[in-house]
PDB file of N, CA and C in Angstrom:
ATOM      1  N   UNK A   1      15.037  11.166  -5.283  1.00  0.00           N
ATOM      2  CA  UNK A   1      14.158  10.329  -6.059  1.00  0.00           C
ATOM      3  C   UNK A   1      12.769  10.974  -6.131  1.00  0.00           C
ATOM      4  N   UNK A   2      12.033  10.934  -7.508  1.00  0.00           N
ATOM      5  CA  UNK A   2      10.551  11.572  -7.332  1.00  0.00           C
ATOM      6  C   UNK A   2      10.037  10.116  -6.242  1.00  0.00           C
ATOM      7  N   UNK A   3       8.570  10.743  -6.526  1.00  0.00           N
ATOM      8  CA  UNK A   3       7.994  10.454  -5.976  1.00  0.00           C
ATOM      9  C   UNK A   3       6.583   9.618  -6.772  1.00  0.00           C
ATOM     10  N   UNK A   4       6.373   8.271  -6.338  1.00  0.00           N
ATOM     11  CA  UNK A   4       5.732   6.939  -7.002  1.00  0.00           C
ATOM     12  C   UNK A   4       4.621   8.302  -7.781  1.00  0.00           C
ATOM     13  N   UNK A   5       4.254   8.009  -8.896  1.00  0.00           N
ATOM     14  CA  UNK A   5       3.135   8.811  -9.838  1.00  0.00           C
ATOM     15  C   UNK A   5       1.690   7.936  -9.531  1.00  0.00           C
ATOM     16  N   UNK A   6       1.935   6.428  -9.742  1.00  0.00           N
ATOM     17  CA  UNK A   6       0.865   5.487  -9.361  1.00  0.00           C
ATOM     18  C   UNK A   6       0.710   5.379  -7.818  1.00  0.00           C
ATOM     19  N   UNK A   7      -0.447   5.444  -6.879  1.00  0.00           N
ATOM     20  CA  UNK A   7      -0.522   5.131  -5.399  1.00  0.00           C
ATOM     21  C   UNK A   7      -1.326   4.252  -5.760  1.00  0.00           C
ATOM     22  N   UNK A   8      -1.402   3.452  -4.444  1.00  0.00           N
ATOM     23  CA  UNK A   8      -2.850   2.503  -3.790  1.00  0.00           C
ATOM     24  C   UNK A   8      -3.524   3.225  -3.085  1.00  0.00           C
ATOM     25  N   UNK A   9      -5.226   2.811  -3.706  1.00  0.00           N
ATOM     26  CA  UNK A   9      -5.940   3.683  -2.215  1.00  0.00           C
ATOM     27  C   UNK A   9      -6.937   2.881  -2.363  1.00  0.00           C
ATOM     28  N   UNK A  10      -7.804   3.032  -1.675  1.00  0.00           N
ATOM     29  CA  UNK A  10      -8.971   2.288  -1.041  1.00  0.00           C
ATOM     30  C   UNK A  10     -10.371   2.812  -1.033  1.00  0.00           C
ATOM     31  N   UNK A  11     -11.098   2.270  -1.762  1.00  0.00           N
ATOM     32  CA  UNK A  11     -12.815   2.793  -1.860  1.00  0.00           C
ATOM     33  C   UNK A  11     -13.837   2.258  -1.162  1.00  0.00           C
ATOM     34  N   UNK A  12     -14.861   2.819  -0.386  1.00  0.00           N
ATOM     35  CA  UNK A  12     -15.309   2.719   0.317  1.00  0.00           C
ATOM     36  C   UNK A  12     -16.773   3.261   0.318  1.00  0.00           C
ATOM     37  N   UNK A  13     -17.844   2.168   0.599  1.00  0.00           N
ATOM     38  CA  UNK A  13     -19.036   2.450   0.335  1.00  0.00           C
ATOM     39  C   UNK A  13     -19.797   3.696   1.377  1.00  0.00           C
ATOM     40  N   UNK A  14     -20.262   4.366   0.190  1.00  0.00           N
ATOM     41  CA  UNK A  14     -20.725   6.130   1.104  1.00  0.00           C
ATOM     42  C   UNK A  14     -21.893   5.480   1.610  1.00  0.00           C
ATOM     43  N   UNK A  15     -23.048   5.066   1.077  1.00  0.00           N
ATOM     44  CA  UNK A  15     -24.092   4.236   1.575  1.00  0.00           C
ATOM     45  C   UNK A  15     -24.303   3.648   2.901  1.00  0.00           C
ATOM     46  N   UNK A  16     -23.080   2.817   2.932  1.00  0.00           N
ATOM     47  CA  UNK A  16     -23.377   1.809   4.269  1.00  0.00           C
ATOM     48  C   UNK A  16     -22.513   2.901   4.942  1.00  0.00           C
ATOM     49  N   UNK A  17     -21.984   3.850   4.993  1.00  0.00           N
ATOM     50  CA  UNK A  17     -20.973   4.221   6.611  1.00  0.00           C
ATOM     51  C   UNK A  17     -22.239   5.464   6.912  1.00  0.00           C
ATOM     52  N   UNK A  18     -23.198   6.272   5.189  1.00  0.00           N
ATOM     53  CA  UNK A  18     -24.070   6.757   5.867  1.00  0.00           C
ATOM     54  C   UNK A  18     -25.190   6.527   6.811  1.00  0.00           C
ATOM     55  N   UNK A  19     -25.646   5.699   6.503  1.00  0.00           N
ATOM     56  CA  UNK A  19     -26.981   5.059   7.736  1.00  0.00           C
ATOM     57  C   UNK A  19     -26.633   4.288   8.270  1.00  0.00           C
ATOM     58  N   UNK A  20     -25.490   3.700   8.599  1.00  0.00           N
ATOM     59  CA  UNK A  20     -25.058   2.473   9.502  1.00  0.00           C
ATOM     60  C   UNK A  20     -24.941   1.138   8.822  1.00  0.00           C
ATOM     61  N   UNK A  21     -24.105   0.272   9.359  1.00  0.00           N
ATOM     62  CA  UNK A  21     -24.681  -0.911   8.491  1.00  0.00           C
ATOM     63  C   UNK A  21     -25.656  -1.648   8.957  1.00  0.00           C
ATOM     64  N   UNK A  22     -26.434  -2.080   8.585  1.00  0.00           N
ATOM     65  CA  UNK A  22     -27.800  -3.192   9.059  1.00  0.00           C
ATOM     66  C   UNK A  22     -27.030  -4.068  10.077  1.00  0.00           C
ATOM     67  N   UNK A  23     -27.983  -4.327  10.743  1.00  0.00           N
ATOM     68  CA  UNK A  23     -28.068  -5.231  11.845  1.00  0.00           C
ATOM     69  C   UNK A  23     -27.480  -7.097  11.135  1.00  0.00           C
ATOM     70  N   UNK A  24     -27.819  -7.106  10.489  1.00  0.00           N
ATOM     71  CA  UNK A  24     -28.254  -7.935   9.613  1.00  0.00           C
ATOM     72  C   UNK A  24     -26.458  -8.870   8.762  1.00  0.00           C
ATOM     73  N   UNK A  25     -25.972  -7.336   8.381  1.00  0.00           N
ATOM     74  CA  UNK A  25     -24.525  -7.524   7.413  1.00  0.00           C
ATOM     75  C   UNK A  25     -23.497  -7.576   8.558  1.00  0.00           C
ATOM     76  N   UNK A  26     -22.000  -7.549   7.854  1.00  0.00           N
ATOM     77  CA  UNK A  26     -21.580  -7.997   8.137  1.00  0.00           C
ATOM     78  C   UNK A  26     -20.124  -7.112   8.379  1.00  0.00           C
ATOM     79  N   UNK A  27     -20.450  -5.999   7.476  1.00  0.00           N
ATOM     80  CA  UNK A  27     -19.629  -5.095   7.465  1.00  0.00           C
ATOM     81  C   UNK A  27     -19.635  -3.748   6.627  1.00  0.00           C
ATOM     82  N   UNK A  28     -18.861  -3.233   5.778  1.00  0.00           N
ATOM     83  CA  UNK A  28     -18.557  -2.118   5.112  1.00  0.00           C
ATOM     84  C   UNK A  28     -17.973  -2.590   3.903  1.00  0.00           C
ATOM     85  N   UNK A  29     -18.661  -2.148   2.677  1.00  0.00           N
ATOM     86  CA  UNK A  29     -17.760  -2.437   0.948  1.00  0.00           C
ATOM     87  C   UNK A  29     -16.170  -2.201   1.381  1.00  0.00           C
ATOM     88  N   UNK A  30     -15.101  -2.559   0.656  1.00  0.00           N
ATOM     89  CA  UNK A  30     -13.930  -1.856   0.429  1.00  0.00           C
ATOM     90  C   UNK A  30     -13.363  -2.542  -0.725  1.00  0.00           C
ATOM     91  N   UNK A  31     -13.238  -1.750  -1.435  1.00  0.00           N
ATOM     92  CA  UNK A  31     -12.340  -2.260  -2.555  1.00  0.00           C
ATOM     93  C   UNK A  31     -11.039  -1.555  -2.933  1.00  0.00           C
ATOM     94  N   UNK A  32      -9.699  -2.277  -3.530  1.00  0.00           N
ATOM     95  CA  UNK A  32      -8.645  -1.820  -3.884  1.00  0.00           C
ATOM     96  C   UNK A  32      -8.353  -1.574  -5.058  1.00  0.00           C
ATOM     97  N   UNK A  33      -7.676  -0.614  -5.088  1.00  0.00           N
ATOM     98  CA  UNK A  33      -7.443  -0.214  -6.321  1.00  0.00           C
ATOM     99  C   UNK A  33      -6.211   1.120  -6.647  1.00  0.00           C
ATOM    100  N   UNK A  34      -5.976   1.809  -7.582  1.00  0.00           N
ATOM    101  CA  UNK A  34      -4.756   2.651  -7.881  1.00  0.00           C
ATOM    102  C   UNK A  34      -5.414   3.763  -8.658  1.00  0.00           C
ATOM    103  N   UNK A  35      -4.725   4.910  -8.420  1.00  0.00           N
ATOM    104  CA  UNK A  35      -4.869   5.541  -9.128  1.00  0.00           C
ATOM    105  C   UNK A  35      -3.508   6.352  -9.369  1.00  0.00           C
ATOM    106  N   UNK A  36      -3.312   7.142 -10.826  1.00  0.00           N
ATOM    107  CA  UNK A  36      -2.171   8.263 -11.212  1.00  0.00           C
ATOM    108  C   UNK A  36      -2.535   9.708 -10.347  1.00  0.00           C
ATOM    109  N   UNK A  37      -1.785  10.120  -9.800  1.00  0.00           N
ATOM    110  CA  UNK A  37      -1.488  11.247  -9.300  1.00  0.00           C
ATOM    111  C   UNK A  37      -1.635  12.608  -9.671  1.00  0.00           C
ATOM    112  N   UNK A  38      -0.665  12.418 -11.286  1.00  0.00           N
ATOM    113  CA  UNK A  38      -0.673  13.668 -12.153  1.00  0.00           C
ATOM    114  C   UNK A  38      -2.488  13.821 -13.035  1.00  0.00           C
ATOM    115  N   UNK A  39      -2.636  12.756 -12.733  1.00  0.00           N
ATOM    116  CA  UNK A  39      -4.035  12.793 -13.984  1.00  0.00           C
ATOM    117  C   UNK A  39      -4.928  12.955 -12.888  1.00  0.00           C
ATOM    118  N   UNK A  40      -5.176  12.316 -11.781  1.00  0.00           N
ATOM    119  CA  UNK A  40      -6.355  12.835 -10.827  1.00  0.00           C
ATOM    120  C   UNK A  40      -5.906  13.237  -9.318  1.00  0.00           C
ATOM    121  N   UNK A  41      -5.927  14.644  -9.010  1.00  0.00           N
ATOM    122  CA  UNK A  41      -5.027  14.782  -7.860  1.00  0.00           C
ATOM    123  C   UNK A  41      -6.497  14.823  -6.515  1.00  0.00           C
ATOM    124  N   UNK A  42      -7.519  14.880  -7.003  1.00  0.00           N
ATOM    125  CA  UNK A  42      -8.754  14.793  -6.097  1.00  0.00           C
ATOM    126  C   UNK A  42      -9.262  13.442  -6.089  1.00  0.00           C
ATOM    127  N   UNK A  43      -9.793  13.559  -4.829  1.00  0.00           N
ATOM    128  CA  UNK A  43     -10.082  11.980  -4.348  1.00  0.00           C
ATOM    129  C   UNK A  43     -11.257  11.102  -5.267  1.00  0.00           C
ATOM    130  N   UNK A  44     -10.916  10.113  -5.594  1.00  0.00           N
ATOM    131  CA  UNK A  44     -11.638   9.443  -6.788  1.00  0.00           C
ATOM    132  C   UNK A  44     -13.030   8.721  -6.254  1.00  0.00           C
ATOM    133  N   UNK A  45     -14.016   9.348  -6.945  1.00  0.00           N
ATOM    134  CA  UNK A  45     -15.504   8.383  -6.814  1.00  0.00           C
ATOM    135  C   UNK A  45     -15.606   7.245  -7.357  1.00  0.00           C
ATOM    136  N   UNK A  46     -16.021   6.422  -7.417  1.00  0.00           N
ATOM    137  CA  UNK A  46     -16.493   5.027  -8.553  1.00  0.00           C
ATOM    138  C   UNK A  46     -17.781   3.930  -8.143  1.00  0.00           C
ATOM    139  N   UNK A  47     -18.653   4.117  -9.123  1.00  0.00           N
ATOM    140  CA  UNK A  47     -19.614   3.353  -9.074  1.00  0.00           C
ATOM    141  C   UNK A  47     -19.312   2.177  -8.758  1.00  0.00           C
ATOM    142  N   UNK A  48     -19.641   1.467  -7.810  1.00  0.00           N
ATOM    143  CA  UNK A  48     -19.362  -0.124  -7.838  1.00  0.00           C
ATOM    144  C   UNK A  48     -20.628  -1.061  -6.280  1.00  0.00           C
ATOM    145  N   UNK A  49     -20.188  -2.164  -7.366  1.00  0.00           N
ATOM    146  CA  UNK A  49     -21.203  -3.048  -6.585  1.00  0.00           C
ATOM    147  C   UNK A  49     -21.154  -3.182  -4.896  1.00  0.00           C
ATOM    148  N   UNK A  50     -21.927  -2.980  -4.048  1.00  0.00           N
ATOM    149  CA  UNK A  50     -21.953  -3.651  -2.357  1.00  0.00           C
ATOM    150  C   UNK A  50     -22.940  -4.265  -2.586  1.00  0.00           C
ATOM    151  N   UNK A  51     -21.829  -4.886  -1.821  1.00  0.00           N
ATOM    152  CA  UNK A  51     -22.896  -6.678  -1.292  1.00  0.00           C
ATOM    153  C   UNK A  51     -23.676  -6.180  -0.279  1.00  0.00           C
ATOM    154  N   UNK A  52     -23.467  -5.247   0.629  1.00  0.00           N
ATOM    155  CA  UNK A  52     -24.311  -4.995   1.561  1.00  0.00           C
ATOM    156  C   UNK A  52     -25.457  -4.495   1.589  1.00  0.00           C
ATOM    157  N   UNK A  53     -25.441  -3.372   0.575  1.00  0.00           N
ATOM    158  CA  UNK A  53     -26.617  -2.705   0.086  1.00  0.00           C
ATOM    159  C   UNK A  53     -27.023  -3.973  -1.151  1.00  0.00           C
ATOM    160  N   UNK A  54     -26.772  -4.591  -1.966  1.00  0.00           N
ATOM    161  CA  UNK A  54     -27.140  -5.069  -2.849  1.00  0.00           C
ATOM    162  C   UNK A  54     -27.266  -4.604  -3.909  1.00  0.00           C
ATOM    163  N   UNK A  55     -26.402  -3.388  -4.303  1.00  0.00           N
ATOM    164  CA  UNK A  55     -26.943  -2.844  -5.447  1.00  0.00           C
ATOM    165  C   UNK A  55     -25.536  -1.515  -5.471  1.00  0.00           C
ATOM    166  N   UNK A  56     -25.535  -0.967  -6.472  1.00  0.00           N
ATOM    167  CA  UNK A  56     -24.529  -0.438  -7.084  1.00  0.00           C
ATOM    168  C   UNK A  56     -24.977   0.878  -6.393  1.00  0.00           C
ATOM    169  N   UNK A  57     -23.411   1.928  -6.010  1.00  0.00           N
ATOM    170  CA  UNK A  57     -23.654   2.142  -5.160  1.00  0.00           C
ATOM    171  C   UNK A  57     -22.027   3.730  -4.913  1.00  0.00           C
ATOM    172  N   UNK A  58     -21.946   4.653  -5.079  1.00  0.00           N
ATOM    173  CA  UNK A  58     -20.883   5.504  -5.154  1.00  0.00           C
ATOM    174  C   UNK A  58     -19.675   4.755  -4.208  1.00  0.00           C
ATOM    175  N   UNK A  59     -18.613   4.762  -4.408  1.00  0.00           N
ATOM    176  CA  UNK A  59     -17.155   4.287  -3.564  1.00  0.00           C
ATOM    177  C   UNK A  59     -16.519   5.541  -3.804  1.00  0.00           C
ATOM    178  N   UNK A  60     -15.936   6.204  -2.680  1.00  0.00           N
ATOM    179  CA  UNK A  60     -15.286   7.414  -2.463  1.00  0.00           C
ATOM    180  C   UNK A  60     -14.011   6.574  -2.011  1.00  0.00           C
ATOM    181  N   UNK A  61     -12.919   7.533  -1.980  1.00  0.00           N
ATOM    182  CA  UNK A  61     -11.770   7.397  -1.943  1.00  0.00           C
ATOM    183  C   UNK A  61     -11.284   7.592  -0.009  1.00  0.00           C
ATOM    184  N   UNK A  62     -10.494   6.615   0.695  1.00  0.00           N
ATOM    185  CA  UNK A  62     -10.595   7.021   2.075  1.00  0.00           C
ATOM    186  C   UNK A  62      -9.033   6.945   2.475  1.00  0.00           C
ATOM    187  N   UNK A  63      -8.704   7.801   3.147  1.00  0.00           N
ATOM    188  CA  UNK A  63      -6.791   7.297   3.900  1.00  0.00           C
ATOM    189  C   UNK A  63      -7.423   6.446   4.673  1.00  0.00           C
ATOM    190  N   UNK A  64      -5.919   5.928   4.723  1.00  0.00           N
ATOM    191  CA  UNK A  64      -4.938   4.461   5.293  1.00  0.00           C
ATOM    192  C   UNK A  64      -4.866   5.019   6.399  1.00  0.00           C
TER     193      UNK A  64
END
């Protein structure tokens, strides 16, 4: 059998794991999401909102 073309992976705020998270929050962004295999075989960036930082913010791609 091939092998799934669509995965799940998980994005993760570069921001808060760089300087720590504040004293203050509560944790680390993570959001879910998929990407195709054949169309992006390098780990995917995406702009998106943290609540922690408050403000929009790079999400890199992290293993499970």
């Amino acid at each position: 059998m091939a092998k799934d073309i669509r995965i799940t992976i998980i994005l993760e705020c570069t921001t808060c794991v760089r300087k720590g998270v504040n004293k203050g929050s509560k944790g680390i962004s993570r959001y879910i999401t998929q990407k195709n295999r054949h169309n992006t075989p390098n780990r995917l960036e995406l702009r998106k909102f943290c609540p922690y930082c408050y403000k929009h913010t790079i999400h890199g791609e992290i293993t499970k």
